[in-house]
Structure formats: C-alpha cells, structure tokens
Amino acid sequence: MTAMALESPQLQEELLRLRHENESMRRRLTSLLVPPSGPPPVNHEIHLNDARKELQGFERAMVVKAEENEGLKRLVEEGNRQNEVMKRQLEEAKRMQVEKDGELLDLRAKVAEHGSLISRNDFLERTATNMQRKIEELEGHEGTARSETERLKRELGAAAQEIKDLRQFTVRVKELQDSYERVSKELVEAKASLLAASSRNETLAKALGQLESRRRVLEDEYEHAKQRLAEQDAALMQAREAAGRSQRLAERVEKLEEALRDRETSEAHMKQVIASMRQECQQHAQTRQELERNLSQAKQRLEDQDARTRKVQEERDLVRKDAENWRLQTEAARRENESVVHERSKLQDYVAKLSDKMEKLVEDAHNREKVSEHSNTIIARMP
C-alpha cells in the first residue's frame, strides 16, 4: 500500500511541479547573482535586494520541502499499519484454509470407516468362534465335517491375522494424521512469515530508493547554494571596496553581512539534515540486509517444509493404497464369510438329515429287538 501511495499520479505531479519550481528558482538566482554590466550603485542595490528576496523564497521552499518529507514519512507509517492489517487478514485466511482442508477430512473419514470395519470384524470373529464351537459338536456325527472344520479353522486364523494387521494399520493412520496436521501448521506459519518479510522488504526498498533520490537532490541544491554564496561573497567584497564612497553603502553592506550570516546558519542546518538523512539511509540499508537474511532463512524453511510435505504426501498415497487393498480384502472376506455361512447352513441340513436317519435306524433296531424277543418268546412257548 505504501508503494502504491508513493507512486500515485497526484504525488508524481506534485514532485514534478516542485522540480520545475526549483529549476526556475535556480535560473532566477543565477541570473540575479551574475554581476551587472554597468557599475551604477542604484542597479547594484536593486540587485542585492532581489537576491535577498530570492534567498528568502529559497528558504521558504526548503521549509515546504521539509514539510513534504514529514508527509512522506507519515505515508510510510500509514502504509506499514496497512501492511500489518493485511498480514492479519492473510493469517486469518490461511487459518480458514487449514480448517477447510478437504484431504484431511477425507483421511479422518477413512479412519472412521476403518474403525467400523474393526467393529464388524470383531463381530465376525465372535460369529466364527460360535461357528467353531458348533462345528466341534458336529465333528462326532460325520467324518466329512472334519475337513470342513479344518478349513474353517484356517480361515479363522487368517481372519484373526487380518484383524491384527487392521489394528496396526489404524495406529499407523493416526500417526500419519498427526504428522500431516503438524506439517500443515508449520507450512502455513512459514508461508505467512515469508509473505510478511517480502512485503516489508519491498516497501523498505522503495522508501530507501526515494530517500536516496531526495538526498541527491538536496546535495545538488546544497552545492548550488554554496556556489551562490561564493558569488555573493565576491559581490560583498566589491560592496566593501565601494563602502568608502558613502555611509548608505556601508549600511547596505552590514545588512548583506547579516543576511550572509543567516545563510551560513541555514547552510549548517542543511548539513545537519543531510547528515541525519545519510544516517537514516545507512539504517535502512542495515534493515534491508537483515530482511534479506530473514527472507533467505524463510525460503530455506519453506523448502524444508515442502520436502516434508512431499514426504507426507507420499506416505498418504501409500495409506490410500493400503486402505484400498484392505477394502478389497474386506470385501473378499465378506464374500468368503457369506459362502461359509451358506456352507454351514448346508452342513446343518445334512447333519439334521443324518440325525433323522440315525433316529430311524435306532428305532428300526429297537423294533427288530422287540420282534426278535417276541419271536424268541413264541419259539420258547412252542411244544
């Protein structure tokens, strides 16, 4: 904002107008300080009065320029305040961006989905345990059920291993989620620091360039004023040589000497101003170097953060692949469980049929025993 304020068309027009006024003042002073062609005392007096008026105008112009410098400093301070406001807005926007990070929400949703899969697998594990107990009860009734039981035991062992792997995978997902959140926060902080340092560095660089240009302008004006003072000294020497002619010329010379002393005072003040501006430029240069160092460090931190972010991205891709593989494995396990349930239903039907046959066989055997006993009784009663 400060750079925009300093580069506005109104300010450029005002600076151009001041340059034209300075140039016209310099030409008038040069034309007035040139010794006149004729040496009449009246013309010399007019020449000195005009020079005095022009010097007073030049002093007023210097005061106006000092006020303009103060205005520019106020503009720079206002720009710095606006930069602070923009920095806070940028940090707020980045916090909102972190809160609305869709990828992190997707990862959390997948973690929740894996939690539901774990609970479902626990239920399947309990169901499988019950199935194993029932199958062990049916092993004594049918020899073919033993091979089916062995197969179910192997599947149960594989399901238990998959449940163990899923728990380890859930722990790994939680660790990767924490790492991703930490790296995201560090990346947001590094980007905010880099943007703030870049903005401040650019603003100070432009302000430093403007101060350097104004310092050169003031040095040029100081050299011109010095040259005019030398010419005024020469004119004063001529006036002193003519002082013996009349008392009026002596009084004019005294007034001119007083004006010269005022000019020397103004010259000393200008030297102090130029020295303070040079000191301020040195301070700005030191600040710029410090900002450049901070910018380099921030860039290095940002590169490190980018490297860590890429690593986390790769790990997150691996997690996604593992999640997809686990989903496929879970789907396959579900289909196998459905087939196991179907086979168990068939086996139960088969065992029920065998039980019915066994009951019929037992009943037939009991009836045969009764028939045999009855036959034996009849045979024993026969004569």
GROMACS .gro file of C-alpha atoms in nm:
model
  383
    1MET     CA    1   0.000   0.000   0.000
    2THR     CA    2   0.288   0.237   0.073
    3ALA     CA    3   0.438   0.173  -0.269
    4MET     CA    4   0.101   0.248  -0.430
    5ALA     CA    5   0.069   0.570  -0.229
    6LEU     CA    6   0.419   0.685  -0.326
    7GLU     CA    7   0.359   0.603  -0.692
    8SER     CA    8   0.019   0.777  -0.719
    9PRO     CA    9  -0.030   1.022  -1.010
   10GLN     CA   10  -0.108   1.314  -0.776
   11LEU     CA   11   0.219   1.271  -0.588
   12GLN     CA   12   0.417   1.239  -0.911
   13GLU     CA   13   0.259   1.558  -1.045
   14GLU     CA   14   0.341   1.740  -0.721
   15LEU     CA   15   0.704   1.624  -0.734
   16LEU     CA   16   0.727   1.733  -1.098
   17ARG     CA   17   0.585   2.075  -1.007
   18LEU     CA   18   0.842   2.115  -0.726
   19ARG     CA   19   1.125   2.024  -0.962
   20HIS     CA   20   1.008   2.287  -1.212
   21GLU     CA   21   0.986   2.548  -0.936
   22ASN     CA   22   1.334   2.460  -0.811
   23GLU     CA   23   1.473   2.484  -1.163
   24SER     CA   24   1.307   2.821  -1.225
   25MET     CA   25   1.432   2.949  -0.887
   26ARG     CA   26   1.783   2.829  -0.969
   27ARG     CA   27   1.776   3.011  -1.304
   28ARG     CA   28   1.650   3.333  -1.141
   29LEU     CA   29   1.916   3.316  -0.871
   30THR     CA   30   2.186   3.254  -1.131
   31SER     CA   31   2.066   3.545  -1.340
   32LEU     CA   32   2.047   3.774  -1.036
   33LEU     CA   33   2.387   3.674  -0.895
   34VAL     CA   34   2.566   3.745  -1.222
   35PRO     CA   35   2.742   4.082  -1.189
   36PRO     CA   36   2.561   4.352  -1.389
   37SER     CA   37   2.724   4.504  -1.695
   38GLY     CA   38   2.730   4.857  -1.553
   39PRO     CA   39   2.856   4.954  -1.205
   40PRO     CA   40   2.596   5.220  -1.103
   41PRO     CA   41   2.522   5.198  -0.726
   42VAL     CA   42   2.145   5.206  -0.781
   43ASN     CA   43   2.147   4.895  -1.001
   44HIS     CA   44   2.374   4.718  -0.751
   45GLU     CA   45   2.134   4.791  -0.467
   46ILE     CA   46   1.840   4.655  -0.666
   47HIS     CA   47   2.046   4.350  -0.749
   48LEU     CA   48   2.119   4.285  -0.378
   49ASN     CA   49   1.757   4.336  -0.274
   50ASP     CA   50   1.636   4.095  -0.542
   51ALA     CA   51   1.897   3.840  -0.434
   52ARG     CA   52   1.786   3.874  -0.073
   53LYS     CA   53   1.421   3.818  -0.170
   54GLU     CA   54   1.510   3.518  -0.381
   55LEU     CA   55   1.714   3.372  -0.095
   56GLN     CA   56   1.420   3.417   0.141
   57GLY     CA   57   1.198   3.242  -0.113
   58PHE     CA   58   1.452   2.961  -0.133
   59GLU     CA   59   1.445   2.925   0.249
   60ARG     CA   60   1.066   2.907   0.243
   61ALA     CA   61   1.088   2.641  -0.029
   62MET     CA   62   1.327   2.443   0.194
   63VAL     CA   63   1.072   2.461   0.478
   64VAL     CA   64   0.799   2.342   0.240
   65LYS     CA   65   1.020   2.052   0.134
   66ALA     CA   66   1.082   1.960   0.497
   67GLU     CA   67   0.704   1.953   0.550
   68GLU     CA   68   0.668   1.735   0.239
   69ASN     CA   69   0.929   1.498   0.385
   70GLU     CA   70   0.722   1.475   0.702
   71GLY     CA   71   0.415   1.398   0.489
   72LEU     CA   72   0.604   1.123   0.310
   73LYS     CA   73   0.712   0.975   0.643
   74ARG     CA   74   0.352   0.977   0.760
   75LEU     CA   75   0.255   0.800   0.436
   76VAL     CA   76   0.521   0.535   0.505
   77GLU     CA   77   0.391   0.485   0.861
   78GLU     CA   78   0.032   0.457   0.734
   79GLY     CA   79   0.147   0.203   0.475
   80ASN     CA   80   0.318   0.000   0.748
   81ARG     CA   81  -0.004  -0.004   0.951
   82GLN     CA   82  -0.199  -0.116   0.645
   83ASN     CA   83   0.062  -0.388   0.588
   84GLU     CA   84   0.002  -0.513   0.944
   85VAL     CA   85  -0.374  -0.522   0.878
   86MET     CA   86  -0.319  -0.713   0.552
   87LYS     CA   87  -0.084  -0.953   0.733
   88ARG     CA   88  -0.353  -1.030   0.991
   89GLN     CA   89  -0.610  -1.081   0.714
   90LEU     CA   90  -0.371  -1.319   0.535
   91GLU     CA   91  -0.317  -1.520   0.855
   92GLU     CA   92  -0.694  -1.539   0.910
   93ALA     CA   93  -0.748  -1.660   0.551
   94LYS     CA   94  -0.482  -1.926   0.593
   95ARG     CA   95  -0.638  -2.045   0.918
   96MET     CA   96  -0.966  -2.080   0.730
   97GLN     CA   97  -0.784  -2.272   0.458
   98VAL     CA   98  -0.638  -2.510   0.718
   99GLU     CA   99  -0.985  -2.561   0.870
  100LYS     CA  100  -1.133  -2.636   0.524
  101ASP     CA  101  -0.864  -2.882   0.420
  102GLY     CA  102  -1.066  -3.147   0.241
  103GLU     CA  103  -0.791  -3.404   0.222
  104LEU     CA  104  -0.754  -3.416   0.598
  105LEU     CA  105  -1.132  -3.461   0.635
  106ASP     CA  106  -1.118  -3.747   0.382
  107LEU     CA  107  -0.838  -3.908   0.582
  108ARG     CA  108  -1.039  -3.876   0.905
  109ALA     CA  109  -1.344  -4.025   0.731
  110LYS     CA  110  -1.133  -4.320   0.619
  111VAL     CA  111  -1.004  -4.366   0.975
  112ALA     CA  112  -1.366  -4.371   1.098
  113GLU     CA  113  -1.451  -4.621   0.823
  114HIS     CA  114  -1.163  -4.843   0.935
  115GLY     CA  115  -1.296  -4.821   1.291
  116SER     CA  116  -1.635  -4.951   1.173
  117LEU     CA  117  -1.455  -5.228   0.982
  118ILE     CA  118  -1.274  -5.327   1.304
  119SER     CA  119  -1.604  -5.349   1.494
  120ARG     CA  120  -1.755  -5.553   1.208
  121ASN     CA  121  -1.453  -5.786   1.207
  122ASP     CA  122  -1.488  -5.830   1.585
  123PHE     CA  123  -1.848  -5.932   1.525
  124LEU     CA  124  -1.734  -6.175   1.254
  125GLU     CA  125  -1.470  -6.308   1.493
  126ARG     CA  126  -1.733  -6.378   1.759
  127THR     CA  127  -1.958  -6.537   1.498
  128ALA     CA  128  -1.670  -6.750   1.375
  129THR     CA  129  -1.594  -6.858   1.735
  130ASN     CA  130  -1.953  -6.970   1.776
  131MET     CA  131  -1.933  -7.148   1.443
  132GLN     CA  132  -1.617  -7.326   1.555
  133ARG     CA  133  -1.785  -7.444   1.877
  134LYS     CA  134  -2.084  -7.577   1.686
  135ILE     CA  135  -1.862  -7.744   1.428
  136GLU     CA  136  -1.668  -7.918   1.706
  137GLU     CA  137  -2.000  -8.055   1.835
  138LEU     CA  138  -2.083  -8.185   1.486
  139GLU     CA  139  -1.742  -8.349   1.433
  140GLY     CA  140  -1.852  -8.668   1.613
  141HIS     CA  141  -2.153  -8.718   1.383
  142GLU     CA  142  -1.995  -8.702   1.043
  143GLY     CA  143  -1.639  -8.765   0.915
  144THR     CA  144  -1.673  -8.525   0.623
  145ALA     CA  145  -1.731  -8.235   0.864
  146ARG     CA  146  -1.374  -8.266   0.996
  147SER     CA  147  -1.216  -8.143   0.673
  148GLU     CA  148  -1.466  -7.855   0.659
  149THR     CA  149  -1.381  -7.771   1.020
  150GLU     CA  150  -1.009  -7.761   0.944
  151ARG     CA  151  -1.072  -7.526   0.655
  152LEU     CA  152  -1.284  -7.300   0.873
  153LYS     CA  153  -1.011  -7.300   1.140
  154ARG     CA  154  -0.756  -7.187   0.882
  155GLU     CA  155  -0.991  -6.913   0.765
  156LEU     CA  156  -1.046  -6.806   1.125
  157GLY     CA  157  -0.669  -6.784   1.177
  158ALA     CA  158  -0.636  -6.575   0.861
  159ALA     CA  159  -0.922  -6.350   0.977
  160ALA     CA  160  -0.752  -6.302   1.316
  161GLN     CA  161  -0.426  -6.207   1.141
  162GLU     CA  162  -0.614  -5.961   0.920
  163ILE     CA  163  -0.777  -5.807   1.229
  164LYS     CA  164  -0.434  -5.769   1.389
  165ASP     CA  165  -0.299  -5.607   1.069
  166LEU     CA  166  -0.600  -5.373   1.059
  167ARG     CA  167  -0.533  -5.257   1.415
  168GLN     CA  168  -0.167  -5.187   1.331
  169PHE     CA  169  -0.280  -5.006   1.016
  170THR     CA  170  -0.521  -4.791   1.223
  171VAL     CA  171  -0.237  -4.692   1.458
  172ARG     CA  172  -0.022  -4.601   1.158
  173VAL     CA  173  -0.304  -4.391   1.006
  174LYS     CA  174  -0.341  -4.199   1.335
  175GLU     CA  175   0.035  -4.129   1.343
  176LEU     CA  176   0.032  -4.010   0.980
  177GLN     CA  177  -0.269  -3.788   1.051
  178ASP     CA  178  -0.089  -3.620   1.345
  179SER     CA  179   0.224  -3.574   1.132
  180TYR     CA  180   0.017  -3.426   0.847
  181GLU     CA  181  -0.155  -3.175   1.079
  182ARG     CA  182   0.177  -3.069   1.234
  183VAL     CA  183   0.345  -3.023   0.895
  184SER     CA  184   0.041  -2.828   0.764
  185LYS     CA  185   0.059  -2.584   1.056
  186GLU     CA  186   0.435  -2.535   1.010
  187LEU     CA  187   0.385  -2.475   0.636
  188VAL     CA  188   0.115  -2.212   0.699
  189GLU     CA  189   0.339  -2.030   0.950
  190ALA     CA  190   0.641  -2.036   0.715
  191LYS     CA  191   0.435  -1.902   0.421
  192ALA     CA  192   0.289  -1.621   0.634
  193SER     CA  193   0.640  -1.525   0.758
  194LEU     CA  194   0.776  -1.531   0.403
  195LEU     CA  195   0.494  -1.311   0.267
  196ALA     CA  196   0.531  -1.060   0.552
  197ALA     CA  197   0.909  -1.044   0.507
  198SER     CA  198   0.877  -0.999   0.129
  199SER     CA  199   0.618  -0.721   0.163
  200ARG     CA  200   0.821  -0.536   0.423
  201ASN     CA  201   1.142  -0.575   0.226
  202GLU     CA  202   0.979  -0.438  -0.090
  203THR     CA  203   0.828  -0.140   0.097
  204LEU     CA  204   1.156  -0.051   0.268
  205ALA     CA  205   1.350  -0.089  -0.056
  206LYS     CA  206   1.121   0.158  -0.235
  207ALA     CA  207   1.130   0.401   0.059
  208LEU     CA  208   1.510   0.373   0.068
  209GLY     CA  209   1.534   0.447  -0.305
  210GLN     CA  210   1.315   0.755  -0.265
  211LEU     CA  211   1.524   0.877   0.031
  212GLU     CA  212   1.841   0.826  -0.173
  213SER     CA  213   1.698   1.028  -0.463
  214ARG     CA  214   1.590   1.308  -0.227
  215ARG     CA  215   1.933   1.308  -0.063
  216ARG     CA  216   2.098   1.351  -0.403
  217VAL     CA  217   1.858   1.635  -0.485
  218LEU     CA  218   1.935   1.808  -0.156
  219GLU     CA  219   2.310   1.764  -0.210
  220ASP     CA  220   2.278   1.920  -0.556
  221GLU     CA  221   2.082   2.210  -0.410
  222TYR     CA  222   2.341   2.245  -0.137
  223GLU     CA  223   2.620   2.264  -0.397
  224HIS     CA  224   2.426   2.529  -0.593
  225ALA     CA  225   2.361   2.726  -0.274
  226LYS     CA  226   2.729   2.702  -0.189
  227GLN     CA  227   2.820   2.832  -0.533
  228ARG     CA  228   2.574   3.119  -0.494
  229LEU     CA  229   2.724   3.201  -0.154
  230ALA     CA  230   3.068   3.217  -0.312
  231GLU     CA  231   2.933   3.455  -0.574
  232GLN     CA  232   2.764   3.658  -0.302
  233ASP     CA  233   3.097   3.674  -0.115
  234ALA     CA  234   3.257   3.816  -0.427
  235ALA     CA  235   2.975   4.069  -0.455
  236LEU     CA  236   3.017   4.154  -0.087
  237MET     CA  237   3.388   4.219  -0.139
  238GLN     CA  238   3.304   4.456  -0.420
  239ALA     CA  239   3.047   4.627  -0.198
  240ARG     CA  240   3.307   4.666   0.079
  241GLU     CA  241   3.554   4.824  -0.166
  242ALA     CA  242   3.282   5.076  -0.254
  243ALA     CA  243   3.187   5.130   0.115
  244GLY     CA  244   3.417   5.430   0.144
  245ARG     CA  245   3.208   5.620  -0.108
  246SER     CA  246   2.907   5.670   0.117
  247GLN     CA  247   2.752   5.578   0.452
  248ARG     CA  248   2.446   5.438   0.280
  249LEU     CA  249   2.653   5.176   0.100
  250ALA     CA  250   2.814   5.080   0.436
  251GLU     CA  251   2.472   5.024   0.593
  252ARG     CA  252   2.371   4.810   0.296
  253VAL     CA  253   2.690   4.606   0.336
  254GLU     CA  254   2.611   4.546   0.703
  255LYS     CA  255   2.265   4.424   0.609
  256LEU     CA  256   2.417   4.200   0.343
  257GLU     CA  257   2.662   4.057   0.600
  258GLU     CA  258   2.372   3.984   0.832
  259ALA     CA  259   2.194   3.803   0.550
  260LEU     CA  260   2.516   3.610   0.485
  261ARG     CA  261   2.533   3.503   0.849
  262ASP     CA  262   2.174   3.384   0.826
  263ARG     CA  263   2.268   3.195   0.512
  264GLU     CA  264   2.562   3.030   0.691
  265THR     CA  265   2.327   2.927   0.971
  266SER     CA  266   2.089   2.780   0.713
  267GLU     CA  267   2.384   2.606   0.548
  268ALA     CA  268   2.485   2.446   0.880
  269HIS     CA  269   2.125   2.335   0.930
  270MET     CA  270   2.122   2.182   0.583
  271LYS     CA  271   2.445   1.997   0.663
  272GLN     CA  272   2.285   1.854   0.977
  273VAL     CA  273   1.978   1.748   0.778
  274ILE     CA  274   2.194   1.580   0.513
  275ALA     CA  275   2.399   1.403   0.782
  276SER     CA  276   2.082   1.276   0.953
  277MET     CA  277   1.945   1.159   0.617
  278ARG     CA  278   2.270   0.975   0.544
  279GLN     CA  279   2.247   0.808   0.885
  280GLU     CA  280   1.887   0.714   0.816
  281CYS     CA  281   1.986   0.569   0.478
  282GLN     CA  282   2.255   0.359   0.648
  283GLN     CA  283   1.998   0.233   0.898
  284HIS     CA  284   1.762   0.146   0.611
  285ALA     CA  285   2.045  -0.039   0.436
  286GLN     CA  286   2.118  -0.239   0.753
  287THR     CA  287   1.747  -0.316   0.792
  288ARG     CA  288   1.734  -0.426   0.428
  289GLN     CA  289   2.029  -0.662   0.478
  290GLU     CA  290   1.866  -0.807   0.787
  291LEU     CA  291   1.539  -0.857   0.597
  292GLU     CA  292   1.725  -1.025   0.312
  293ARG     CA  293   1.884  -1.265   0.561
  294ASN     CA  294   1.544  -1.334   0.717
  295LEU     CA  295   1.398  -1.386   0.370
  296SER     CA  296   1.672  -1.636   0.284
  297GLN     CA  297   1.614  -1.824   0.609
  298ALA     CA  298   1.239  -1.824   0.549
  299LYS     CA  299   1.291  -1.959   0.195
  300GLN     CA  300   1.512  -2.236   0.334
  301ARG     CA  301   1.250  -2.323   0.596
  302LEU     CA  302   0.983  -2.323   0.325
  303GLU     CA  303   1.191  -2.560   0.111
  304ASP     CA  304   1.232  -2.792   0.412
  305GLN     CA  305   0.859  -2.773   0.478
  306ASP     CA  306   0.789  -2.854   0.110
  307ALA     CA  307   1.019  -3.156   0.132
  308ARG     CA  308   0.842  -3.277   0.445
  309THR     CA  309   0.506  -3.211   0.281
  310ARG     CA  310   0.606  -3.418  -0.023
  311LYS     CA  311   0.714  -3.698   0.209
  312VAL     CA  312   0.383  -3.684   0.395
  313GLN     CA  313   0.201  -3.680   0.059
  314GLU     CA  314   0.386  -3.994  -0.046
  315GLU     CA  315   0.305  -4.162   0.285
  316ARG     CA  316  -0.058  -4.054   0.250
  317ASP     CA  317  -0.069  -4.210  -0.101
  318LEU     CA  318   0.068  -4.530   0.048
  319VAL     CA  319  -0.200  -4.515   0.317
  320ARG     CA  320  -0.465  -4.468   0.049
  321LYS     CA  321  -0.332  -4.768  -0.142
  322ASP     CA  322  -0.326  -4.976   0.178
  323ALA     CA  323  -0.680  -4.861   0.257
  324GLU     CA  324  -0.796  -4.962  -0.092
  325ASN     CA  325  -0.623  -5.301  -0.060
  326TRP     CA  326  -0.777  -5.351   0.280
  327ARG     CA  327  -1.120  -5.260   0.142
  328LEU     CA  328  -1.078  -5.520  -0.134
  329GLN     CA  329  -0.957  -5.778   0.119
  330THR     CA  330  -1.250  -5.697   0.347
  331GLU     CA  331  -1.492  -5.736   0.057
  332ALA     CA  332  -1.333  -6.069  -0.031
  333ALA     CA  333  -1.352  -6.179   0.336
  334ARG     CA  334  -1.719  -6.076   0.344
  335ARG     CA  335  -1.793  -6.286   0.035
  336GLU     CA  336  -1.600  -6.578   0.187
  337ASN     CA  337  -1.793  -6.539   0.513
  338GLU     CA  338  -2.118  -6.545   0.317
  339SER     CA  339  -2.003  -6.863   0.145
  340VAL     CA  340  -1.905  -7.009   0.485
  341VAL     CA  341  -2.250  -6.925   0.622
  342HIS     CA  342  -2.406  -7.094   0.319
  343GLU     CA  343  -2.185  -7.400   0.360
  344ARG     CA  344  -2.265  -7.409   0.731
  345SER     CA  345  -2.638  -7.400   0.651
  346LYS     CA  346  -2.593  -7.687   0.406
  347LEU     CA  347  -2.388  -7.876   0.665
  348GLN     CA  348  -2.654  -7.821   0.930
  349ASP     CA  349  -2.919  -7.951   0.692
  350TYR     CA  350  -2.701  -8.252   0.616
  351VAL     CA  351  -2.639  -8.319   0.985
  352ALA     CA  352  -3.013  -8.285   1.054
  353LYS     CA  353  -3.082  -8.543   0.783
  354LEU     CA  354  -2.816  -8.771   0.930
  355SER     CA  355  -2.970  -8.728   1.273
  356ASP     CA  356  -3.310  -8.824   1.136
  357LYS     CA  357  -3.160  -9.130   0.967
  358MET     CA  358  -2.979  -9.226   1.289
  359GLU     CA  359  -3.302  -9.194   1.485
  360LYS     CA  360  -3.483  -9.407   1.228
  361LEU     CA  361  -3.202  -9.665   1.239
  362VAL     CA  362  -3.213  -9.671   1.618
  363GLU     CA  363  -3.590  -9.705   1.610
  364ASP     CA  364  -3.566  -9.985   1.350
  365ALA     CA  365  -3.304 -10.161   1.560
  366HIS     CA  366  -3.523 -10.127   1.869
  367ASN     CA  367  -3.822 -10.263   1.675
  368ARG     CA  368  -3.608 -10.552   1.546
  369GLU     CA  369  -3.501 -10.629   1.901
  370LYS     CA  370  -3.864 -10.629   2.009
  371VAL     CA  371  -3.956 -10.855   1.715
  372SER     CA  372  -3.664 -11.082   1.793
  373GLU     CA  373  -3.762 -11.104   2.160
  374HIS     CA  374  -4.122 -11.169   2.064
  375SER     CA  375  -4.010 -11.438   1.818
  376ASN     CA  376  -3.788 -11.598   2.078
  377THR     CA  377  -4.076 -11.592   2.327
  378ILE     CA  378  -4.303 -11.755   2.075
  379ILE     CA  379  -4.038 -12.015   1.986
  380ALA     CA  380  -3.982 -12.084   2.355
  381ARG     CA  381  -4.353 -12.137   2.412
  382MET     CA  382  -4.382 -12.381   2.126
  383PRO     CA  383  -4.410 -12.752   2.233
   0.00000   0.00000   0.00000
